[in-house]
Amino acid sequence: MVTVTVKRNERNGIEEITISGHAHAGKHGSDIVCAAVSAVSLGTINSADLLLGSNPNVQFAEREGGYIHWKVGDCPDPLISEKQQLLAESLVISLFMIAETNGKYVSIQDPKWQGGV
């Protein structure tokens, strides 16, 4: 199962997003759930980097099927930080949309969206 954990600050802003695991929704190389999670996650992080020049603080690993950890709240420029927050919220909503139709393969823990989006 892909597990998404969102850590928020006291203002409900996203501090960190961690995505780990593997969906096991299909054969290796044909798992469309993992492909969807990877595409929206990497696309959003690359957007933060290329569009905002924010050089996002991200760790990647291939353990347990995959691992991405984005420290979103790690940006000193307030304007860039605000835009990065918008991209991060968009990522969380996109992941919820994937989980909505593939709930047995994707689990999301986010205090803001406890009941879903």
PDB file of C-alpha atoms in Angstrom:
ATOM      1  CA  MET A   1       0.000   0.000   0.000  1.00  0.00           C
ATOM      2  CA  VAL A   2       1.119   3.556  -0.722  1.00  0.00           C
ATOM      3  CA  THR A   3       1.016   5.634   2.449  1.00  0.00           C
ATOM      4  CA  VAL A   4       0.897   9.426   2.336  1.00  0.00           C
ATOM      5  CA  THR A   5       1.504  11.355   5.555  1.00  0.00           C
ATOM      6  CA  VAL A   6       1.063  15.120   5.711  1.00  0.00           C
ATOM      7  CA  LYS A   7       2.534  17.053   8.650  1.00  0.00           C
ATOM      8  CA  ARG A   8       1.091  20.530   9.218  1.00  0.00           C
ATOM      9  CA  ASN A   9       2.065  23.528  11.348  1.00  0.00           C
ATOM     10  CA  GLU A  10      -0.163  25.453  13.751  1.00  0.00           C
ATOM     11  CA  ARG A  11      -1.445  27.648  10.866  1.00  0.00           C
ATOM     12  CA  ASN A  12      -2.485  24.478   8.962  1.00  0.00           C
ATOM     13  CA  GLY A  13       0.320  24.986   6.432  1.00  0.00           C
ATOM     14  CA  ILE A  14       2.090  21.923   5.121  1.00  0.00           C
ATOM     15  CA  GLU A  15       5.469  21.297   6.727  1.00  0.00           C
ATOM     16  CA  GLU A  16       6.237  17.890   5.233  1.00  0.00           C
ATOM     17  CA  ILE A  17       4.773  15.319   2.863  1.00  0.00           C
ATOM     18  CA  THR A  18       5.989  11.727   3.024  1.00  0.00           C
ATOM     19  CA  ILE A  19       4.968   9.155   0.418  1.00  0.00           C
ATOM     20  CA  SER A  20       6.130   5.581   0.860  1.00  0.00           C
ATOM     21  CA  GLY A  21       5.375   2.038  -0.162  1.00  0.00           C
ATOM     22  CA  HIS A  22       4.050   0.328  -3.261  1.00  0.00           C
ATOM     23  CA  ALA A  23       0.423  -0.091  -4.297  1.00  0.00           C
ATOM     24  CA  HIS A  24       0.721  -3.657  -5.632  1.00  0.00           C
ATOM     25  CA  ALA A  25      -2.265  -2.899  -7.868  1.00  0.00           C
ATOM     26  CA  GLY A  26      -0.698  -4.651 -10.844  1.00  0.00           C
ATOM     27  CA  LYS A  27       2.377  -6.431 -12.106  1.00  0.00           C
ATOM     28  CA  HIS A  28       5.726  -4.701 -11.706  1.00  0.00           C
ATOM     29  CA  GLY A  29       5.935  -2.124 -14.479  1.00  0.00           C
ATOM     30  CA  SER A  30       2.169  -2.168 -15.055  1.00  0.00           C
ATOM     31  CA  ASP A  31       0.912  -0.750 -11.751  1.00  0.00           C
ATOM     32  CA  ILE A  32      -1.174   2.264 -12.798  1.00  0.00           C
ATOM     33  CA  VAL A  33      -1.851   3.331  -9.201  1.00  0.00           C
ATOM     34  CA  CYS A  34       1.866   3.622  -8.428  1.00  0.00           C
ATOM     35  CA  ALA A  35       2.384   5.329 -11.763  1.00  0.00           C
ATOM     36  CA  ALA A  36      -0.324   7.898 -10.948  1.00  0.00           C
ATOM     37  CA  VAL A  37       1.080   8.613  -7.470  1.00  0.00           C
ATOM     38  CA  SER A  38       4.605   8.940  -8.872  1.00  0.00           C
ATOM     39  CA  ALA A  39       3.518  11.171 -11.748  1.00  0.00           C
ATOM     40  CA  VAL A  40       1.583  13.697  -9.670  1.00  0.00           C
ATOM     41  CA  SER A  41       4.190  13.708  -6.897  1.00  0.00           C
ATOM     42  CA  LEU A  42       7.247  14.131  -9.084  1.00  0.00           C
ATOM     43  CA  GLY A  43       5.413  16.533 -11.392  1.00  0.00           C
ATOM     44  CA  THR A  44       4.472  18.797  -8.486  1.00  0.00           C
ATOM     45  CA  ILE A  45       7.942  18.741  -6.932  1.00  0.00           C
ATOM     46  CA  ASN A  46       9.531  19.444 -10.320  1.00  0.00           C
ATOM     47  CA  SER A  47       7.074  22.321 -10.793  1.00  0.00           C
ATOM     48  CA  ALA A  48       8.133  23.821  -7.456  1.00  0.00           C
ATOM     49  CA  ASP A  49      11.726  23.585  -8.582  1.00  0.00           C
ATOM     50  CA  LEU A  50      11.380  24.796 -12.184  1.00  0.00           C
ATOM     51  CA  LEU A  51       8.573  27.358 -11.854  1.00  0.00           C
ATOM     52  CA  LEU A  52       9.517  28.799  -8.472  1.00  0.00           C
ATOM     53  CA  GLY A  53      13.244  28.139  -8.417  1.00  0.00           C
ATOM     54  CA  SER A  54      12.692  27.020  -4.834  1.00  0.00           C
ATOM     55  CA  ASN A  55      15.161  24.112  -4.927  1.00  0.00           C
ATOM     56  CA  PRO A  56      12.788  21.974  -2.839  1.00  0.00           C
ATOM     57  CA  ASN A  57      14.205  19.991   0.064  1.00  0.00           C
ATOM     58  CA  VAL A  58      13.379  16.454  -1.127  1.00  0.00           C
ATOM     59  CA  GLN A  59      14.705  13.004  -0.328  1.00  0.00           C
ATOM     60  CA  PHE A  60      14.114  10.007  -2.605  1.00  0.00           C
ATOM     61  CA  ALA A  61      14.810   6.327  -1.972  1.00  0.00           C
ATOM     62  CA  GLU A  62      13.799   3.006  -3.486  1.00  0.00           C
ATOM     63  CA  ARG A  63      13.151   1.310  -0.164  1.00  0.00           C
ATOM     64  CA  GLU A  64       9.921  -0.618   0.356  1.00  0.00           C
ATOM     65  CA  GLY A  65       8.699   0.169  -3.129  1.00  0.00           C
ATOM     66  CA  GLY A  66       9.514   3.852  -3.044  1.00  0.00           C
ATOM     67  CA  TYR A  67       9.964   6.835  -0.771  1.00  0.00           C
ATOM     68  CA  ILE A  68       9.605  10.598  -1.243  1.00  0.00           C
ATOM     69  CA  HIS A  69       9.954  13.094   1.589  1.00  0.00           C
ATOM     70  CA  TRP A  70       9.369  16.800   0.827  1.00  0.00           C
ATOM     71  CA  LYS A  71      10.081  19.391   3.522  1.00  0.00           C
ATOM     72  CA  VAL A  72       7.672  21.986   2.152  1.00  0.00           C
ATOM     73  CA  GLY A  73       7.959  24.453   5.030  1.00  0.00           C
ATOM     74  CA  ASP A  74      11.693  24.825   4.442  1.00  0.00           C
ATOM     75  CA  CYS A  75      11.596  27.972   2.271  1.00  0.00           C
ATOM     76  CA  PRO A  76      12.792  31.344   3.661  1.00  0.00           C
ATOM     77  CA  ASP A  77      11.243  33.577   0.935  1.00  0.00           C
ATOM     78  CA  PRO A  78       7.589  34.327   1.958  1.00  0.00           C
ATOM     79  CA  LEU A  79       6.311  34.766  -1.618  1.00  0.00           C
ATOM     80  CA  ILE A  80       7.945  31.560  -2.857  1.00  0.00           C
ATOM     81  CA  SER A  81       6.799  29.778   0.306  1.00  0.00           C
ATOM     82  CA  GLU A  82       3.176  30.789  -0.349  1.00  0.00           C
ATOM     83  CA  LYS A  83       3.314  29.492  -3.917  1.00  0.00           C
ATOM     84  CA  GLN A  84       5.045  26.315  -2.788  1.00  0.00           C
ATOM     85  CA  GLN A  85       2.230  25.798  -0.251  1.00  0.00           C
ATOM     86  CA  LEU A  86      -0.318  26.072  -3.044  1.00  0.00           C
ATOM     87  CA  LEU A  87       1.521  23.448  -5.077  1.00  0.00           C
ATOM     88  CA  ALA A  88       1.798  21.177  -2.024  1.00  0.00           C
ATOM     89  CA  GLU A  89      -1.935  21.490  -1.276  1.00  0.00           C
ATOM     90  CA  SER A  90      -2.637  20.702  -4.927  1.00  0.00           C
ATOM     91  CA  LEU A  91      -0.479  17.576  -4.612  1.00  0.00           C
ATOM     92  CA  VAL A  92      -2.404  16.432  -1.537  1.00  0.00           C
ATOM     93  CA  ILE A  93      -5.739  16.960  -3.314  1.00  0.00           C
ATOM     94  CA  SER A  94      -4.492  15.053  -6.380  1.00  0.00           C
ATOM     95  CA  LEU A  95      -3.397  12.170  -4.148  1.00  0.00           C
ATOM     96  CA  PHE A  96      -6.810  12.178  -2.444  1.00  0.00           C
ATOM     97  CA  MET A  97      -8.451  11.910  -5.874  1.00  0.00           C
ATOM     98  CA  ILE A  98      -6.287   8.871  -6.649  1.00  0.00           C
ATOM     99  CA  ALA A  99      -7.107   7.363  -3.237  1.00  0.00           C
ATOM    100  CA  GLU A 100     -10.827   8.000  -3.748  1.00  0.00           C
ATOM    101  CA  THR A 101     -10.957   5.508  -6.607  1.00  0.00           C
ATOM    102  CA  ASN A 102      -8.122   3.261  -5.388  1.00  0.00           C
ATOM    103  CA  GLY A 103      -8.639   3.251  -1.610  1.00  0.00           C
ATOM    104  CA  LYS A 104      -7.371  -0.241  -1.019  1.00  0.00           C
ATOM    105  CA  TYR A 105      -4.010   0.763  -2.542  1.00  0.00           C
ATOM    106  CA  VAL A 106      -3.506   4.321  -1.210  1.00  0.00           C
ATOM    107  CA  SER A 107      -3.865   5.610   2.355  1.00  0.00           C
ATOM    108  CA  ILE A 108      -3.610   9.296   3.280  1.00  0.00           C
ATOM    109  CA  GLN A 109      -3.198  10.782   6.744  1.00  0.00           C
ATOM    110  CA  ASP A 110      -3.741  14.539   6.781  1.00  0.00           C
ATOM    111  CA  PRO A 111      -5.281  16.402   9.744  1.00  0.00           C
ATOM    112  CA  LYS A 112      -6.825  19.060   7.452  1.00  0.00           C
ATOM    113  CA  TRP A 113      -8.624  16.597   5.190  1.00  0.00           C
ATOM    114  CA  GLN A 114      -9.537  13.850   7.706  1.00  0.00           C
ATOM    115  CA  GLY A 115     -12.822  13.064   6.005  1.00  0.00           C
ATOM    116  CA  GLY A 116     -11.411  13.453   2.504  1.00  0.00           C
ATOM    117  CA  VAL A 117     -11.690  16.388   0.140  1.00  0.00           C
TER     118      VAL A 117
END
